[in-house]
Coordinates of C-alpha atoms in Angstrom, one line a residue:
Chain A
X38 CA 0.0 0.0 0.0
X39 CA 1.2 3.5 -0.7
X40 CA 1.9 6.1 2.0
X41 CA 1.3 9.3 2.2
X42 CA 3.2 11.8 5.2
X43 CA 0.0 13.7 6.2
X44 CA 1.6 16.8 7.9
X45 CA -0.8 16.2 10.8
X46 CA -0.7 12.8 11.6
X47 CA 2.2 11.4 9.9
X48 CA 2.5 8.9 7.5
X49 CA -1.0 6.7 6.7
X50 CA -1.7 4.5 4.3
X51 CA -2.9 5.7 1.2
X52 CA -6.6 4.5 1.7
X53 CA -6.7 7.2 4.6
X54 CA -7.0 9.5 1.9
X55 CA -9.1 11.3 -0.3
X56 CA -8.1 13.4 -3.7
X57 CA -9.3 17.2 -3.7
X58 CA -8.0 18.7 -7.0
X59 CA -5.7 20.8 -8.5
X60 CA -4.4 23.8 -6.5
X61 CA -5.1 26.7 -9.0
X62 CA -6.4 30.0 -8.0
X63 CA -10.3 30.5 -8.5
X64 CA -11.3 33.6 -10.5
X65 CA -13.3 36.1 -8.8
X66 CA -17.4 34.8 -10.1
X67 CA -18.5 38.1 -10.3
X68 CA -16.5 38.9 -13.2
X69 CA -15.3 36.0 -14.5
X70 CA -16.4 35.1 -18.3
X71 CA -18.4 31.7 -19.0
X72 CA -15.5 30.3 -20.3
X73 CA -12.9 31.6 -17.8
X74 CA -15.6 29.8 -15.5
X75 CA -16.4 26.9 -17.1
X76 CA -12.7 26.4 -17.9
X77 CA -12.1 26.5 -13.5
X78 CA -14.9 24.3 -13.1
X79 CA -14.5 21.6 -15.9
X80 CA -10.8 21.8 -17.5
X81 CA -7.6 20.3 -15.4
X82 CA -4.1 20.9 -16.9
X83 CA -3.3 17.2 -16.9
X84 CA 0.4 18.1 -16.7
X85 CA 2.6 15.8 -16.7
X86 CA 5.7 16.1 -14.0
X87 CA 5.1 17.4 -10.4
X88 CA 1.5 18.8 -9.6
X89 CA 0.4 21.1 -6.6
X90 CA -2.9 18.7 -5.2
X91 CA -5.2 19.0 -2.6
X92 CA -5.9 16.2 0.0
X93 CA -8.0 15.3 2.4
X94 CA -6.8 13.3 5.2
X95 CA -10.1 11.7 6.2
X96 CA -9.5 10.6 9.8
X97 CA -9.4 14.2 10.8
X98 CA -10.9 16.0 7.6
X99 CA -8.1 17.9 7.8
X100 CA -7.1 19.3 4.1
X101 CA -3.7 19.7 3.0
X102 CA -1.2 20.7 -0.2
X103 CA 0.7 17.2 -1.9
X104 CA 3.5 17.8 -4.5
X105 CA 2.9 14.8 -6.6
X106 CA 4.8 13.5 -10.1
X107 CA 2.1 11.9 -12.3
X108 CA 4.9 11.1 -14.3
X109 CA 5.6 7.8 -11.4
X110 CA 2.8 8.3 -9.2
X111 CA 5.8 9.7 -6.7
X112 CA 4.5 12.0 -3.6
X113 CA 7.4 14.7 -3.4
X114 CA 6.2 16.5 -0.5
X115 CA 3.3 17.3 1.1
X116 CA 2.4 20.5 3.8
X117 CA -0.1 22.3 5.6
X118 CA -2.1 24.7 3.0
X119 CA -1.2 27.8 5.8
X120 CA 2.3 27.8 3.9
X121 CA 1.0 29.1 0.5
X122 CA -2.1 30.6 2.0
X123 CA -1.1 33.2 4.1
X124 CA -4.9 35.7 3.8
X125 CA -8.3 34.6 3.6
X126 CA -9.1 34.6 -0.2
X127 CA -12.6 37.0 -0.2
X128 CA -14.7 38.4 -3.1
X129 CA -16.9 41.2 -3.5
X130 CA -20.5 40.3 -3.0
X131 CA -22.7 40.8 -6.0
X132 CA -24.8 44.0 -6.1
X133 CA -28.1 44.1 -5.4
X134 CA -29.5 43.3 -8.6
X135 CA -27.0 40.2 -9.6
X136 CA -28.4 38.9 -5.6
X137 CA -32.0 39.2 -5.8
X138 CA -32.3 38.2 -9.9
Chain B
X257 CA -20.1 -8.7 44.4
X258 CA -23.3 -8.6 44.3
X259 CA -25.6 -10.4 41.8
X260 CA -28.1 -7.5 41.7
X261 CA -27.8 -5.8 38.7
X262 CA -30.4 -2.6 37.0
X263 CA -31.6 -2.3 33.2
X264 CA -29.6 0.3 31.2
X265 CA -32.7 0.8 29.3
X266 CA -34.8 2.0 32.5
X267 CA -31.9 4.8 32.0
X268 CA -32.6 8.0 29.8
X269 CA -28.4 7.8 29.1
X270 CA -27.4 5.1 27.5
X271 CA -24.1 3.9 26.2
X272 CA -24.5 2.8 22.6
X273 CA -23.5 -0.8 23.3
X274 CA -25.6 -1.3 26.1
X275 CA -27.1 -4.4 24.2
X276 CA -24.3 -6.2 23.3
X277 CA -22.6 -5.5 27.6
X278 CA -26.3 -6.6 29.0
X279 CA -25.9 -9.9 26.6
X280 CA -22.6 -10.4 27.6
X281 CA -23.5 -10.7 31.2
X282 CA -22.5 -7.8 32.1
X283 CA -23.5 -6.4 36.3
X284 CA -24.3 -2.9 35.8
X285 CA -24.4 -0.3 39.0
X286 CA -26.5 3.4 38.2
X287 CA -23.3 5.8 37.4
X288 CA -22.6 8.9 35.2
X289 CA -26.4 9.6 35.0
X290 CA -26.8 5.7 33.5
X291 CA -25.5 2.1 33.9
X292 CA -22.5 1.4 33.4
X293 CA -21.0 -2.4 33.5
X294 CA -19.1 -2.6 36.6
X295 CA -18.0 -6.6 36.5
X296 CA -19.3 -9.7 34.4
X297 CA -20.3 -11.3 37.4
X298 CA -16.5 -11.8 39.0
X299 CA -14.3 -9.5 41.5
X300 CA -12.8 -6.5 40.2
X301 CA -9.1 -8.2 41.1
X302 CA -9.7 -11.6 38.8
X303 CA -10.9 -9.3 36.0
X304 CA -8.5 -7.2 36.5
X305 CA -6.0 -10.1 36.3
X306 CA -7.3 -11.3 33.4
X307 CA -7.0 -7.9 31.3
X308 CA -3.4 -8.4 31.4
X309 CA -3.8 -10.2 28.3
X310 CA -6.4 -8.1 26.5
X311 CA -9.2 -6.7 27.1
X312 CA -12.3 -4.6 26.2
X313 CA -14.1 -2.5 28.0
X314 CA -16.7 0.0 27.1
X315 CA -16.3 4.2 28.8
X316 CA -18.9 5.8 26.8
X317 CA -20.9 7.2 29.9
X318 CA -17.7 9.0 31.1
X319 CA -17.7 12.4 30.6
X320 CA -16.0 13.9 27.1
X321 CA -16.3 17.1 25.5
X322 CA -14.2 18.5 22.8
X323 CA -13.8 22.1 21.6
X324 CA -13.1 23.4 17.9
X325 CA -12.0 27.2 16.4
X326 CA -9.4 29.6 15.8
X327 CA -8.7 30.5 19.9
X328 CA -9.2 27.7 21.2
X329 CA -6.0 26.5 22.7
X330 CA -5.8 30.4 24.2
X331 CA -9.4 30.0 25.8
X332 CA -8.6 26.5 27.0
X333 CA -5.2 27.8 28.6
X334 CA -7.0 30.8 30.6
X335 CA -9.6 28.4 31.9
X336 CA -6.4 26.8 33.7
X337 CA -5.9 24.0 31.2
X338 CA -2.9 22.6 30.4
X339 CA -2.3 22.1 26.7
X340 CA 0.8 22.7 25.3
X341 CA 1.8 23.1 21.4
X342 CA 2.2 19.8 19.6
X343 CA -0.3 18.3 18.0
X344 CA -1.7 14.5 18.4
X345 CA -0.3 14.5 22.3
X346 CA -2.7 14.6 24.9
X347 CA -1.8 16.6 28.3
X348 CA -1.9 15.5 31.4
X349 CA -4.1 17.2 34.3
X350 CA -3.5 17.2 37.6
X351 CA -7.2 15.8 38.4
X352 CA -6.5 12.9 35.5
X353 CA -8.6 14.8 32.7
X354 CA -6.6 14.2 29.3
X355 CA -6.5 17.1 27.2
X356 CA -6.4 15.4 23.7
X357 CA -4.9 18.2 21.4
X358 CA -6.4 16.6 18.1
X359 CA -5.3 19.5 16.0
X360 CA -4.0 23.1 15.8
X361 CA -7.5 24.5 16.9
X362 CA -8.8 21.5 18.6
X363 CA -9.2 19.8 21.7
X364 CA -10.9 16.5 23.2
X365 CA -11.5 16.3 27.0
X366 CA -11.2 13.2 28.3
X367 CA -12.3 12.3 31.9
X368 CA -9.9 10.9 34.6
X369 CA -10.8 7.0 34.9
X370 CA -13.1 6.9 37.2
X371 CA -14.7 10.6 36.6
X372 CA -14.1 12.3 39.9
X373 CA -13.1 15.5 37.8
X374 CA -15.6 18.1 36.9
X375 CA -13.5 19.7 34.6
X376 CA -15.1 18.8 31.4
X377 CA -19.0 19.8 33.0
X378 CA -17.1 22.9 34.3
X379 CA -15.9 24.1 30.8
X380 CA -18.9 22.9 28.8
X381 CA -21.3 25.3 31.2
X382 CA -18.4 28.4 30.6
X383 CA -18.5 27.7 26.9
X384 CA -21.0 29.5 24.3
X385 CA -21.1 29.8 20.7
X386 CA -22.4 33.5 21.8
X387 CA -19.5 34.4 23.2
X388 CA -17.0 36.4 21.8
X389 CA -14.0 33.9 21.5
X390 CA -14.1 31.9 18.5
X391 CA -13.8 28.6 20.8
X392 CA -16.8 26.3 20.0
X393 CA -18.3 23.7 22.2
X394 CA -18.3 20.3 20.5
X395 CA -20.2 18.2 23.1
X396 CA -19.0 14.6 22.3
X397 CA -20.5 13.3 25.4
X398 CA -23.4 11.3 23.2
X399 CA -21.8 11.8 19.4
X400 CA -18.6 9.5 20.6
X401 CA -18.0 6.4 21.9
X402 CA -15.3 5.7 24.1
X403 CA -14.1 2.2 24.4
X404 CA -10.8 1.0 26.2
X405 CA -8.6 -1.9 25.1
X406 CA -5.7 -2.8 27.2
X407 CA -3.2 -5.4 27.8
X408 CA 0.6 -6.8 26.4
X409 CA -1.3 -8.1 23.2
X410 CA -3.2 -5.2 22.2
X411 CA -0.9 -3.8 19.9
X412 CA -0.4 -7.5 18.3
X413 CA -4.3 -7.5 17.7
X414 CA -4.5 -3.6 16.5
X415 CA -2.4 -4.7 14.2
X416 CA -5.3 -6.9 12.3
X417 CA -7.4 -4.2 12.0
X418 CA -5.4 -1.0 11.9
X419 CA -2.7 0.7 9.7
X420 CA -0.6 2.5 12.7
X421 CA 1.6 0.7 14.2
X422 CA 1.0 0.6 18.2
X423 CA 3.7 -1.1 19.9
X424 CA 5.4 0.5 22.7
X425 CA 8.2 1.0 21.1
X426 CA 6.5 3.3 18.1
X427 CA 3.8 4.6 20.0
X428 CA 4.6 5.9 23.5
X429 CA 2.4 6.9 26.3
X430 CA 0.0 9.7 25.9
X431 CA 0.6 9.6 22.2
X432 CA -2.8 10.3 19.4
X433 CA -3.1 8.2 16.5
X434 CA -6.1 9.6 14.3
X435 CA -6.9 6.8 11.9
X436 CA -8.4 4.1 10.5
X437 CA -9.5 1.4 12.4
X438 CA -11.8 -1.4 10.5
X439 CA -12.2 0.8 8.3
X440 CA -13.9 3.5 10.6
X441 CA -12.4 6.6 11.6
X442 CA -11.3 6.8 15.6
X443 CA -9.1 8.4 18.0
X444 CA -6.8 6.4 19.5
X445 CA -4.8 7.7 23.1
X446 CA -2.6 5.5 25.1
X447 CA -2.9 6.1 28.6
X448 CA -1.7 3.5 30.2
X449 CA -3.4 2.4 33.8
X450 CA -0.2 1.3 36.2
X451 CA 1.4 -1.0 34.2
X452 CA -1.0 -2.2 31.6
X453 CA -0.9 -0.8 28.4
X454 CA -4.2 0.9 27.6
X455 CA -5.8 2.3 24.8
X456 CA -9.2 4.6 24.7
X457 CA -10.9 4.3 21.6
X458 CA -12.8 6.9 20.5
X459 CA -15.3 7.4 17.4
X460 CA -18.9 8.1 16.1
X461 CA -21.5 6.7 18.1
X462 CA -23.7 5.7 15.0
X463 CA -21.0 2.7 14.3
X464 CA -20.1 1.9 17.7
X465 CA -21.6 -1.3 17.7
X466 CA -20.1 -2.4 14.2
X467 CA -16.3 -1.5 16.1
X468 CA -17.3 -3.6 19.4
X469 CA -18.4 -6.4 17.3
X470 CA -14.8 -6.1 15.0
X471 CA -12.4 -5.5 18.0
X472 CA -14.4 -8.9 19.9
X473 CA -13.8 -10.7 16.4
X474 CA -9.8 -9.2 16.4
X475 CA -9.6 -10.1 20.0
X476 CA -10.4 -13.7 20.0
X477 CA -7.0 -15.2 18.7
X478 CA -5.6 -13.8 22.0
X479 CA -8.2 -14.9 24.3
X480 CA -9.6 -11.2 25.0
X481 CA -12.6 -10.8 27.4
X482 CA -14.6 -7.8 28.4
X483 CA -14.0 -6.5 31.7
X484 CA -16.2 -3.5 34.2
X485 CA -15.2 -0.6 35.1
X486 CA -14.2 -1.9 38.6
X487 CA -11.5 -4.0 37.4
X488 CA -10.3 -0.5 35.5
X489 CA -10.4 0.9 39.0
X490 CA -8.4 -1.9 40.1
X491 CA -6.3 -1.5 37.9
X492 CA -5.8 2.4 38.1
X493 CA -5.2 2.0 42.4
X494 CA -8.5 3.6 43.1

């Protein structure tokens, strides 16, 4: 079984966790296009190499940041999301008439 | 001893495997607003004896209360608890409460052994999701068993059913293990009681029957029996 270093609780086996996506910054909704959204919502990169993924470690539902190489399924390194995301990421709420339509 | 023993279901708190400890033969005495299983009908000292091996027995009606949010730790400090930085340790209090820090901005209160403290009823009254201080109450008290397995072969039989390696020698006293155990998610703390190796189990009450029924299964190969919580006493020197 595969292992994953969960910067909480150490290392667990793989089935301790769940996979939450790319780590790519969401644009702001309120003036984002249809595409720019869809492409957020729909579209991964599929790169190939090392990739910035959330994870869930389910035990404690406690998300965190994996490097991972898709290239050979290799974790690099994993760490708490509070090292790349230092402020609360906050949008303007819609005016009045967007909210209420 | 005595042979006379109550009804856990004559009791509006019950623990969740009330069934399966009153099928087991279990003597229960009124205790923690319910009845718990003090022996299965022998003295606290052969029970006692016998959990050097392994054993199961079942804590749920002992007081635990947890705590979430941003201050929490801060909060917990100025109401004279002792919890210090790291993560998946539990503290220590000088009344026997285990302060279980399960993450940066959380905390499970366990209750000393045999629940003398009122520590954990003391914080839950002082705590308020109207208050100021981002320090929620997360009352665990009926949302979370809390078993206890103890004895020399408990890590051997952990080790059938869970990932994290539990010997002594990897997993020291008052260490946290948050995982997977039959594929349920618990808390595991080892507090040992004298010089038995001990284990509380904690998880969601809604599957606590499902775990009681996979650790019996686990423990059979090493002769494991349940035992009350007199022979805990006993073994604890109270």
């Amino acid at each position: 079984m595969k292992i994953i270093h969960c910067p909480l609780n150490g290392p667990r086996n793989i089935s301790e966790f769940v996979y939450g996506g790319e780590v790519v910054d969401m644009p702001d909704p309120a003036s984002a296009s249809d595409a720019e959204w869809a492409d957020h919502v729909f579209l991964e990169n599929n790169t190939r190499g090392v990739v910035r993924e959330w994870w869930l470690h389910v035990a404690t539902a406690y998300w965190f940041i994996a490097e991972r190489d898709t290239a050979n399924e290799e974790i690099v390194r994993t760490y708490p999301s509070s090292d790349i995301f230092k402020e609360r990421v906050t949008f303007a709420a819609p005016d009045e008439e967007q909210g209420t339509s | 001893m005595t042979s006379v023993t109550l009804n856990p279901a004559d009791f509006t708190r019950r623990s969740p495997v009330y069934r399966e400890l009153r099928d087991a033969g279990a003597r229960f005495v009124e205790s923690f607003g319910g009845a718990i299983a003090e022996d299965f009908m022998e003295s606290a000292e052969a029970e006692a004896k016998s959990a050097a091996g392994l054993a199961l027995a079942d804590l749920s009606l002992l007081p635990h209360f947890g705590f979430k949010g941003r201050e929490t730790v801060d909060w917990l400090r100025s109401q004279g608890v002792d919890v210090g930085d790291q993560d998946n340790v539990a503290y220590r209090q000088e009344d026997g409460v285990l302060a279980a820090k399960l993450a940066p901005r959380e905390v499970l209160l366990i209750a000393d052994i045999v629940g003398r403290s009122d520590l954990c009823a003391r914080l839950a009254d002082s705590a308020s999701i109207e208050e100021e201080v981002e320090a929620f109450p997360v009352p665990r008290g009926d949302g979370y068993f809390w078993f206890l397995v103890l004895g020399e072969s408990a890590p051997a039989m952990f080790a059938k059913i869970c990932g994290v390696d539990l010997r002594s020698s990897s997993f020291g006293e008052l260490e946290i293990a948050q995982t997977s155990v039959a594929r349920m998610n618990v808390v595991i703390v080892r507090c040992d009681l004298g010089e038995t190796p001990a284990y509380h189990v904690l998880g969601d009450v809604a599957s606590a029957s499902y775990l009681w029924a996979c650790l019996l299964d686990a423990m059979e190969e090493f002769d494991g029996r349940l035992i009350g919580h007199g022979a805990i006493r006993h073994l604890a020197g109270l």
